[in-house]
Tab-separated table of C-alpha atoms in Angstrom:
chain	number	residue	atom	x	y	z
A	546	MET	CA	0.078	0.076	-0.091
A	547	SER	CA	1.152	3.468	-0.627
A	548	THR	CA	3.168	5.210	2.156
A	549	SER	CA	1.468	8.499	1.130
A	550	LEU	CA	-1.390	7.808	3.493
A	551	ASN	CA	-1.513	8.406	7.035
A	552	THR	CA	-1.037	5.276	9.206
A	553	LEU	CA	-2.510	4.050	12.262
A	554	LEU	CA	-1.392	0.589	13.678
A	555	ILE	CA	-3.382	-0.403	16.791
A	556	VAL	CA	-2.130	-3.349	18.946
A	557	ILE	CA	-4.370	-4.878	21.532
A	558	ASP	CA	-1.834	-6.312	23.788
A	559	SER	CA	-2.458	-10.119	24.808
A	560	ALA	CA	-5.595	-10.410	22.410
A	561	ARG	CA	-6.261	-13.984	21.071
A	562	TYR	CA	-8.265	-14.711	18.105
A	563	ASN	CA	-10.483	-17.674	19.531
A	564	ASN	CA	-12.594	-16.662	22.469
A	565	PRO	CA	-15.652	-18.179	24.167
A	566	TYR	CA	-17.536	-14.785	23.337
A	567	SER	CA	-18.001	-12.864	20.255
A	568	VAL	CA	-15.523	-9.741	21.655
A	569	PHE	CA	-14.527	-8.631	18.274
A	570	ASP	CA	-18.011	-8.231	16.714
A	571	THR	CA	-17.713	-4.222	17.531
A	572	ILE	CA	-14.604	-3.978	15.762
A	573	ARG	CA	-15.988	-6.356	12.763
A	574	ASP	CA	-18.925	-4.403	12.456
A	575	THR	CA	-16.908	-1.045	12.399
A	576	VAL	CA	-14.574	-2.363	9.663
A	577	LYS	CA	-17.418	-3.793	7.591
A	578	GLN	CA	-19.079	-0.230	7.618
A	579	PHE	CA	-15.929	1.098	5.714
A	580	GLY	CA	-15.390	-1.847	3.237
A	581	GLY	CA	-12.305	-3.246	5.115
A	582	ARG	CA	-10.681	-6.542	5.570
A	583	GLU	CA	-10.601	-9.279	8.370
A	584	TYR	CA	-7.669	-11.859	8.512
A	585	THR	CA	-8.801	-14.895	10.331
A	586	GLU	CA	-5.542	-16.864	10.195
A	587	VAL	CA	-2.638	-14.268	11.407
A	588	ARG	CA	0.018	-15.738	13.563
A	589	SER	CA	2.394	-13.735	16.081
A	590	PRO	CA	6.147	-14.189	15.728
A	591	SER	CA	6.326	-14.850	19.543
A	592	ILE	CA	4.125	-15.135	22.561
A	593	TRP	CA	5.001	-11.921	24.423
A	594	SER	CA	5.593	-8.341	23.626
A	595	LEU	CA	9.297	-7.384	23.106
A	596	PRO	CA	10.239	-9.988	20.253
A	597	SER	CA	6.877	-9.595	18.781
A	598	HIS	CA	6.950	-5.699	18.601
A	599	VAL	CA	10.606	-5.800	17.354
A	600	SER	CA	9.482	-8.219	14.402
A	601	PHE	CA	6.485	-5.904	13.078
A	602	LEU	CA	8.736	-2.774	13.630
A	603	SER	CA	11.665	-4.427	11.701
A	604	GLY	CA	10.081	-7.193	9.428
A	605	ILE	CA	12.626	-9.465	10.873
A	606	SER	CA	11.552	-12.755	12.737
A	607	PRO	CA	12.694	-13.257	16.324
A	608	SER	CA	15.167	-16.315	15.139
A	609	GLU	CA	16.977	-13.604	13.180
A	610	HIS	CA	16.744	-10.334	14.886
A	611	GLY	CA	17.845	-11.801	18.361
A	612	VAL	CA	15.791	-9.771	20.739
A	613	MET	CA	14.367	-12.561	22.736
A	614	GLN	CA	14.779	-11.730	26.472
A	615	ASN	CA	14.037	-8.706	28.592
A	616	THR	CA	17.346	-7.728	28.794
A	617	ASP	CA	17.857	-7.676	24.764
A	618	SER	CA	17.403	-4.398	22.886
A	619	VAL	CA	17.579	-3.093	19.441
A	620	ARG	CA	21.023	-1.474	18.194
A	621	ASP	CA	21.336	2.343	17.941
A	622	ASP	CA	22.230	2.096	14.452
A	623	VAL	CA	19.008	0.390	13.181
A	624	SER	CA	16.310	1.793	11.008
A	625	LEU	CA	12.714	0.739	12.248
A	626	LEU	CA	9.267	1.178	10.431
A	627	TYR	CA	8.606	4.616	11.699
A	628	ASP	CA	12.244	5.742	10.660
A	629	GLU	CA	10.983	4.853	7.243
A	630	LEU	CA	7.288	6.300	6.964
A	631	PRO	CA	7.224	10.084	5.771
A	632	GLY	CA	5.707	12.594	8.239
A	633	GLU	CA	5.264	12.840	12.026
A	634	SER	CA	5.332	9.736	14.167
A	635	GLY	CA	3.843	9.029	17.446
A	636	VAL	CA	3.586	6.273	20.163
A	637	PHE	CA	0.930	5.918	22.448
A	638	SER	CA	1.202	3.201	25.164
A	639	THR	CA	2.559	2.612	28.627
A	640	ASN	CA	3.958	-0.787	27.526
A	641	PRO	CA	7.559	-0.353	28.912
A	642	PHE	CA	9.121	-1.950	25.830
A	643	LEU	CA	7.747	1.171	23.684
A	644	GLU	CA	8.089	3.712	26.206
A	645	ASP	CA	11.348	3.135	27.821
A	646	SER	CA	14.578	4.197	25.622
A	647	GLU	CA	16.725	1.484	26.706
A	648	TYR	CA	15.016	-1.237	24.490
A	649	GLY	CA	15.847	0.842	21.260
A	650	LEU	CA	12.422	1.322	20.087
A	651	THR	CA	11.492	4.867	20.969
A	652	SER	CA	14.009	6.861	18.858
A	653	GLN	CA	11.850	6.307	15.791
A	654	PHE	CA	9.062	8.477	17.191
A	655	ASP	CA	8.717	12.083	17.256
A	656	HIS	CA	6.317	11.931	19.899
A	657	ARG	CA	5.556	9.971	22.913
A	658	VAL	CA	2.847	10.059	25.098
A	659	HIS	CA	4.675	10.260	28.248
A	660	GLU	CA	8.095	11.823	28.386
A	661	PRO	CA	10.016	10.436	31.236
A	662	ASP	CA	11.575	13.019	33.785
A	663	LEU	CA	15.373	11.712	34.060
A	664	SER	CA	15.780	13.329	37.622
A	665	THR	CA	15.899	10.979	40.779
A	666	GLU	CA	12.523	12.253	41.959
A	667	GLY	CA	11.013	12.269	38.496
A	668	LEU	CA	11.842	8.758	38.110
A	669	LEU	CA	10.030	8.061	41.207
A	670	SER	CA	7.166	9.925	40.297
A	671	HIS	CA	7.041	8.529	36.956
A	672	SER	CA	7.008	4.976	38.256
A	673	LYS	CA	4.036	5.804	40.518
A	674	GLU	CA	2.174	7.227	37.784
A	675	VAL	CA	2.712	4.477	35.367
A	676	VAL	CA	1.357	2.217	37.930
A	677	GLN	CA	-1.795	4.366	38.310
A	678	ARG	CA	-2.248	4.782	34.530
A	679	LEU	CA	-1.047	1.180	33.166
A	680	PHE	CA	-4.489	-0.423	32.208
A	681	ARG	CA	-6.445	2.832	31.608
A	682	ASP	CA	-6.429	2.894	27.755
A	683	ARG	CA	-8.976	5.870	27.598
A	684	HIS	CA	-6.208	8.153	28.580
A	685	ILE	CA	-4.284	6.848	25.796
A	686	VAL	CA	-6.735	7.052	23.364
A	687	ASN	CA	-7.907	10.723	24.241
A	688	HIS	CA	-4.222	11.563	24.008
A	689	LEU	CA	-4.081	10.179	20.467
A	690	LYS	CA	-7.192	11.942	19.324
A	691	THR	CA	-5.621	15.242	20.386
A	692	TRP	CA	-2.318	14.677	18.789
A	693	ILE	CA	-4.024	13.380	15.516
A	694	GLY	CA	-6.250	16.569	15.776
A	695	SER	CA	-3.223	18.823	15.868
A	696	GLN	CA	-1.367	17.847	12.899
A	697	ASP	CA	-3.383	20.160	10.564
A	698	GLU	CA	-2.296	19.293	7.225
A	699	GLN	CA	0.930	17.382	7.970
A	700	SER	CA	0.896	13.711	7.278
A	701	TRP	CA	1.248	11.468	10.460
A	702	ASN	CA	1.660	7.827	11.666
A	703	ALA	CA	0.701	6.468	15.051
A	704	LEU	CA	1.359	3.317	16.960
A	705	VAL	CA	-1.069	2.579	19.754
A	706	ASN	CA	-0.500	-0.360	22.183
A	707	LEU	CA	-3.568	-0.540	24.278
A	708	MET	CA	-2.704	-2.574	27.571
A	709	ASP	CA	-6.150	-3.052	29.132
A	710	VAL	CA	-6.469	-6.685	28.133
A	711	HIS	CA	-2.872	-7.558	29.705
A	712	THR	CA	-3.118	-9.209	33.123
A	713	PRO	CA	-4.422	-8.272	35.730
A	714	TYR	CA	-7.779	-8.192	33.673
A	715	ILE	CA	-9.701	-5.286	35.422
A	716	PRO	CA	-12.603	-4.303	33.010
A	717	GLU	CA	-14.447	-1.063	32.953
A	718	THR	CA	-17.589	-2.849	32.186
A	719	MET	CA	-18.973	-6.172	33.050
A	720	GLN	CA	-20.871	-8.258	30.663
A	721	TYR	CA	-19.508	-11.812	31.185
A	722	SER	CA	-17.879	-11.157	34.569
A	723	ASN	CA	-18.805	-9.744	38.118
A	724	THR	CA	-17.649	-7.827	40.721
A	725	ARG	CA	-16.554	-10.730	42.868
A	726	GLY	CA	-14.362	-11.948	39.866
A	727	VAL	CA	-12.723	-8.224	39.898
A	728	PHE	CA	-12.025	-8.608	43.746
A	729	PHE	CA	-10.392	-12.107	43.016
A	730	GLU	CA	-8.343	-10.735	40.133
A	731	LYS	CA	-7.236	-7.696	42.057
A	732	ASN	CA	-5.930	-10.091	44.821
A	733	THR	CA	-4.226	-12.602	42.479
A	734	ARG	CA	-1.516	-12.412	40.181
A	735	TYR	CA	0.970	-14.271	38.310
A	736	ASP	CA	4.141	-15.016	40.365
A	737	GLY	CA	5.621	-17.908	38.240
A	738	ASP	CA	3.083	-20.638	39.395
A	739	PHE	CA	1.429	-22.100	36.531
A	740	ASP	CA	-0.745	-24.528	38.824
A	741	VAL	CA	-3.942	-22.375	38.385
A	742	SER	CA	-7.482	-24.063	39.022
A	743	SER	CA	-9.672	-24.452	36.045
A	744	SER	CA	-12.489	-22.418	38.122
A	745	GLN	CA	-9.989	-19.693	38.619
A	746	LEU	CA	-8.923	-19.548	34.996
A	747	SER	CA	-12.755	-19.528	34.085
A	748	VAL	CA	-13.256	-16.538	36.405
A	749	LYS	CA	-10.162	-15.091	34.679
A	750	GLN	CA	-11.159	-15.377	30.980
A	751	SER	CA	-14.669	-13.818	31.760
A	752	LEU	CA	-12.831	-10.709	33.024
A	753	TYR	CA	-10.183	-10.935	30.083
A	754	CYS	CA	-13.338	-10.997	27.447
A	755	ASP	CA	-14.880	-7.926	29.075
A	756	CYS	CA	-11.521	-6.238	28.643
A	757	LEU	CA	-11.470	-7.236	25.083
A	758	LEU	CA	-15.206	-5.641	24.920
A	759	SER	CA	-14.116	-2.434	26.624
A	760	VAL	CA	-10.952	-1.882	24.164
A	761	SER	CA	-13.205	-2.820	21.186
A	762	ASN	CA	-15.382	0.226	21.979
A	763	ARG	CA	-12.309	2.338	22.545
A	764	ILE	CA	-11.338	1.378	18.829
A	765	LYS	CA	-14.682	1.998	17.431
A	766	SER	CA	-14.237	5.446	18.920
A	767	ILE	CA	-10.931	6.076	17.468
A	768	ILE	CA	-12.298	5.236	13.706
A	769	THR	CA	-15.341	7.293	14.251
A	770	TYR	CA	-13.222	10.183	15.492
A	771	LEU	CA	-11.134	9.948	12.138
A	772	GLU	CA	-14.413	9.952	10.417
A	773	ASP	CA	-15.669	12.989	11.942
A	774	ILE	CA	-12.645	15.172	11.405
A	775	GLY	CA	-12.256	13.963	7.670
A	776	GLU	CA	-9.210	11.890	8.321
A	777	LEU	CA	-10.658	8.508	7.515
A	778	GLN	CA	-10.524	8.661	3.841
A	779	ASN	CA	-6.613	9.331	3.745
A	780	ALA	CA	-5.931	6.808	6.600
A	781	HIS	CA	-4.408	3.227	6.281
A	782	ILE	CA	-5.492	1.384	9.540
A	783	VAL	CA	-4.647	-2.073	11.092
A	784	ILE	CA	-5.943	-3.387	14.226
A	785	THR	CA	-4.067	-6.596	15.610
A	786	SER	CA	-2.288	-7.860	18.689
A	787	ASP	CA	1.370	-8.716	19.563
A	788	HIS	CA	0.525	-12.253	21.078
A	789	GLY	CA	-2.658	-14.150	22.545
A	790	GLU	CA	-3.243	-15.610	25.903
A	791	GLY	CA	-3.631	-19.029	27.531
A	792	PHE	CA	-6.493	-20.123	30.070
A	793	GLY	CA	-5.623	-23.504	30.794
A	794	GLU	CA	-5.823	-25.138	27.290
A	795	SER	CA	-3.968	-28.245	26.997
A	796	THR	CA	-1.310	-28.590	24.093
A	797	PRO	CA	-0.230	-31.736	22.535
A	798	PHE	CA	3.431	-31.076	21.999
A	799	HIS	CA	4.360	-30.463	25.854
A	800	ASP	CA	2.746	-31.356	29.036
A	801	ARG	CA	2.067	-27.972	30.615
A	802	ASP	CA	-1.061	-26.218	29.536
A	803	SER	CA	-1.252	-22.672	28.276
A	804	VAL	CA	-1.576	-20.290	30.966
A	805	TYR	CA	-1.371	-16.574	30.380
A	806	HIS	CA	1.627	-15.917	27.662
A	807	TYR	CA	4.285	-17.979	29.185
A	808	ASN	CA	6.321	-21.161	28.364
A	809	SER	CA	3.975	-22.460	25.660
A	810	VAL	CA	3.461	-22.357	22.000
A	811	GLY	CA	0.041	-23.230	21.796
A	812	ASP	CA	-2.403	-21.311	19.117
A	813	GLU	CA	-4.015	-19.594	22.003
A	814	LEU	CA	-0.761	-17.661	22.245
A	815	LEU	CA	0.237	-17.399	18.653
A	816	HIS	CA	-3.162	-16.987	16.634
A	817	VAL	CA	-4.239	-13.228	16.786
A	818	PRO	CA	-7.085	-11.091	15.248
A	819	MET	CA	-6.298	-8.636	12.393
A	820	PHE	CA	-8.396	-6.045	10.859
A	821	GLU	CA	-7.548	-3.576	8.040
A	822	ILE	CA	-8.950	-0.385	6.689
A	823	ARG	CA	-7.761	1.603	3.775
A	824	PRO	CA	-9.430	4.094	1.299
A	825	ASP	CA	-8.953	1.453	-1.672
A	826	MET	CA	-11.300	-1.059	0.087
A	827	THR	CA	-14.843	-0.458	-0.878
A	828	GLU	CA	-16.260	-3.800	0.022
A	829	PHE	CA	-15.599	-5.898	3.184
A	830	GLU	CA	-13.547	-9.092	2.566
A	831	ARG	CA	-12.761	-11.985	4.823
A	832	VAL	CA	-9.064	-13.476	4.100
A	833	ASP	CA	-8.847	-17.099	5.493
A	834	SER	CA	-5.095	-17.468	4.022
A	835	LEU	CA	-2.148	-17.834	6.711
A	836	GLY	CA	-0.794	-14.353	7.515
A	837	SER	CA	2.025	-12.652	9.597
A	838	VAL	CA	2.189	-10.009	12.101
A	839	THR	CA	5.801	-9.800	10.988
A	840	ASN	CA	4.478	-8.599	7.632
A	841	LEU	CA	3.115	-5.269	8.994
A	842	TYR	CA	6.493	-3.694	8.447
A	843	GLY	CA	6.275	-4.551	4.503
A	844	LEU	CA	2.437	-3.813	4.440
A	845	PHE	CA	3.055	-0.020	5.983
A	846	THR	CA	6.191	0.315	3.823
A	847	GLY	CA	4.407	-0.610	0.688
A	848	GLU	CA	6.572	-3.585	-0.152
A	849	LEU	CA	3.446	-5.899	0.358
A	850	ASP	CA	-0.278	-5.389	-0.295
A	851	SER	CA	-1.624	-7.764	2.557
A	852	VAL	CA	0.138	-9.920	5.411
A	853	CYS	CA	-0.535	-13.019	3.723
A	854	CYS	CA	2.221	-15.711	3.195
A	855	GLU	CA	2.697	-19.367	2.465
A	856	LYS	CA	4.792	-19.783	5.793
A	857	THR	CA	5.594	-17.809	9.064
A	858	THR	CA	7.745	-18.577	12.014
A	859	ALA	CA	7.752	-17.864	15.634
A	860	SER	CA	10.527	-18.244	18.217
A	861	VAL	CA	10.472	-18.167	21.969
A	862	VAL	CA	13.171	-18.284	24.996
A	863	PHE	CA	11.446	-20.538	27.591
A	864	GLY	CA	11.863	-20.183	31.318
A	865	GLY	CA	11.682	-23.958	31.389
A	866	ASN	CA	12.143	-26.830	29.022
A	867	LEU	CA	9.443	-26.718	26.468
A	868	PHE	CA	8.323	-30.329	26.556
A	869	SER	CA	8.863	-31.067	30.519
A	870	GLU	CA	8.770	-29.102	33.686
A	871	LYS	CA	12.373	-28.476	34.387
A	872	PRO	CA	14.306	-25.525	35.746
A	873	PHE	CA	15.160	-22.378	33.601
A	874	SER	CA	17.123	-23.793	30.554
A	875	GLY	CA	17.164	-20.577	28.117
A	876	GLU	CA	15.642	-23.256	25.622
A	877	VAL	CA	14.570	-21.679	22.295
A	878	GLY	CA	11.443	-23.361	20.884
A	879	ASN	CA	10.586	-22.761	17.159
A	880	VAL	CA	7.392	-23.086	15.372
A	881	LEU	CA	6.521	-22.996	11.618
A	882	TYR	CA	3.242	-22.532	10.187
A	883	ARG	CA	2.543	-23.609	6.626
A	884	GLU	CA	-0.117	-23.360	4.201
A	885	ARG	CA	-0.901	-26.222	1.708
A	886	ASP	CA	-2.511	-25.710	-1.560
A	887	ASP	CA	-5.783	-26.664	-0.485
A	888	GLY	CA	-5.746	-24.002	2.316
A	889	LYS	CA	-5.104	-26.074	5.473
A	890	ILE	CA	-2.672	-24.717	7.596
A	891	GLU	CA	0.031	-27.022	9.187
A	892	LYS	CA	2.211	-26.541	12.514
A	893	PHE	CA	5.576	-27.826	13.238
A	894	VAL	CA	7.378	-27.404	16.499
A	895	VAL	CA	10.916	-28.343	17.604
A	896	SER	CA	12.316	-27.617	21.045
A	897	GLY	CA	15.893	-26.430	21.698
A	898	GLY	CA	16.515	-30.070	22.653
A	899	GLY	CA	15.401	-31.339	19.477
A	900	THR	CA	12.312	-32.898	20.242
A	901	ALA	CA	9.532	-32.551	17.399
A	902	TRP	CA	6.049	-32.682	16.814
A	903	SER	CA	3.653	-31.551	13.750
A	904	THR	CA	-0.076	-31.919	12.701
A	905	THR	CA	1.262	-33.863	9.664
A	906	ASP	CA	2.600	-37.364	9.487
A	907	ASP	CA	6.249	-36.508	8.817
A	908	SER	CA	9.003	-37.924	10.785
A	909	ASP	CA	10.747	-36.269	13.538
A	910	GLU	CA	13.752	-35.888	11.557
A	911	ASP	CA	11.682	-34.320	8.624
A	912	VAL	CA	9.985	-31.947	11.254
A	913	ARG	CA	13.504	-30.925	12.802
A	914	ASP	CA	14.942	-30.154	9.298
A	915	LEU	CA	11.818	-28.463	8.104
A	916	VAL	CA	11.611	-26.079	11.109
A	917	MET	CA	15.149	-25.501	11.552
A	918	SER	CA	15.874	-24.680	7.792
A	919	SER	CA	13.358	-22.133	8.255
A	920	VAL	CA	14.613	-20.269	11.311
A	921	GLU	CA	18.321	-20.409	10.105
A	922	ASN	CA	19.790	-17.163	11.681
A	923	ASP	CA	21.184	-14.758	8.847
A	924	ASP	CA	23.956	-12.711	10.934
A	925	GLU	CA	23.188	-9.580	8.809
A	926	ASN	CA	19.575	-9.499	10.214
A	927	ASP	CA	20.856	-9.765	14.220
A	928	ILE	CA	20.086	-6.242	15.364
A	929	SER	CA	20.155	-7.100	18.982
A	930	THR	CA	22.370	-5.972	21.831
A	931	SER	CA	22.134	-6.995	25.468
A	932	GLY	CA	22.697	-5.045	28.690
A	933	ALA	CA	21.194	-4.546	32.164
A	934	ILE	CA	18.041	-2.798	32.774
A	935	SER	CA	17.382	-0.128	34.954
A	936	SER	CA	15.477	-0.541	38.323
A	937	VAL	CA	12.394	1.529	37.246
A	938	THR	CA	12.065	-0.534	34.222
A	939	GLU	CA	12.651	-3.903	36.181
A	940	ASP	CA	9.642	-2.743	38.539
A	941	ARG	CA	7.437	-2.010	35.648
A	942	LEU	CA	8.336	-5.437	33.921
A	943	ASN	CA	7.597	-7.008	37.513
A	944	ASP	CA	4.148	-5.330	37.674
A	945	LEU	CA	3.381	-6.735	34.200
A	946	GLY	CA	4.654	-10.381	35.393
A	947	TYR	CA	7.636	-10.554	32.954
A	948	ILE	CA	10.191	-10.742	35.856
């Protein structure tokens, strides 16, 4: 698509595609109103935020770009998506991977929703403010609207990462959950223990779905605002997620259920929603072909017309062994999705130890060869560097359950 359009990328953090309720109907109906597109088979390149964000901002898969752990960052000399797009750029999120400069993703933006005060007192007050605002996406959305409205005739590009769906799940309104569930969620959190009962996970999933409903209404308000101020007809909009979320689903390739977005490569964590609106789309289209979040880079730079692909990969550094309950091993799990000629999507998984699994009848050796040849690292695409993170960022990551 032409880069002469204004661009808006809305990332709903932790939003999975399949849910027990129709939580995306509001977004779907809004997209249909403007003749957009829904992708039903999009896969994320990772099960958590940092590697996934780096992938769609660089167009490079995690196995190649190397930013896989929360102490990794993007090198200063790397050109990312918003360096390539013409016009002003802004990022709107309280996600520390996007807001904190130490991860190397902030320099591509001309405007940020919150500029940190680097004084000691400021850092302390900044940390408190982040805790207070962290799951209040309405403030992010209001700031976005104000910024877009101030651009006048200047072209603009915005990345919005909405965090209200990320654990803890505290919805603004309750359709599927109740106040007892909110009280339970406020007093429980992920602490490294995956032994969560099915009844607890059911409560959490109801809260999660209500959070998705709240965010969907916010996204509708953004699109309606763009229409009201006459900006929609010149905007290329994509709504998607960086990864999914698990609520106790069993996975055939290891003996640990999918809980939150940790230590699993189940489809609950990798299959994500995606919607697209742009001026040349006049009738709603449902696309059931395989697609990749990584291809957003090419879609917005104009190199690609869609995010569809014949195959795509995902890579994850696990806290424990992918196929068994072991202490931290730093093992890398690799996944390959491939679409057949008849449209069926196949999945292949290989652990760092070489254990293989697939949805096909291929031998373990063939699966290993197929997956590993697909994730072979090209050193020229390695854009990572590693180092210690600040105590403020460490506290924020701890609040989100990453540490």
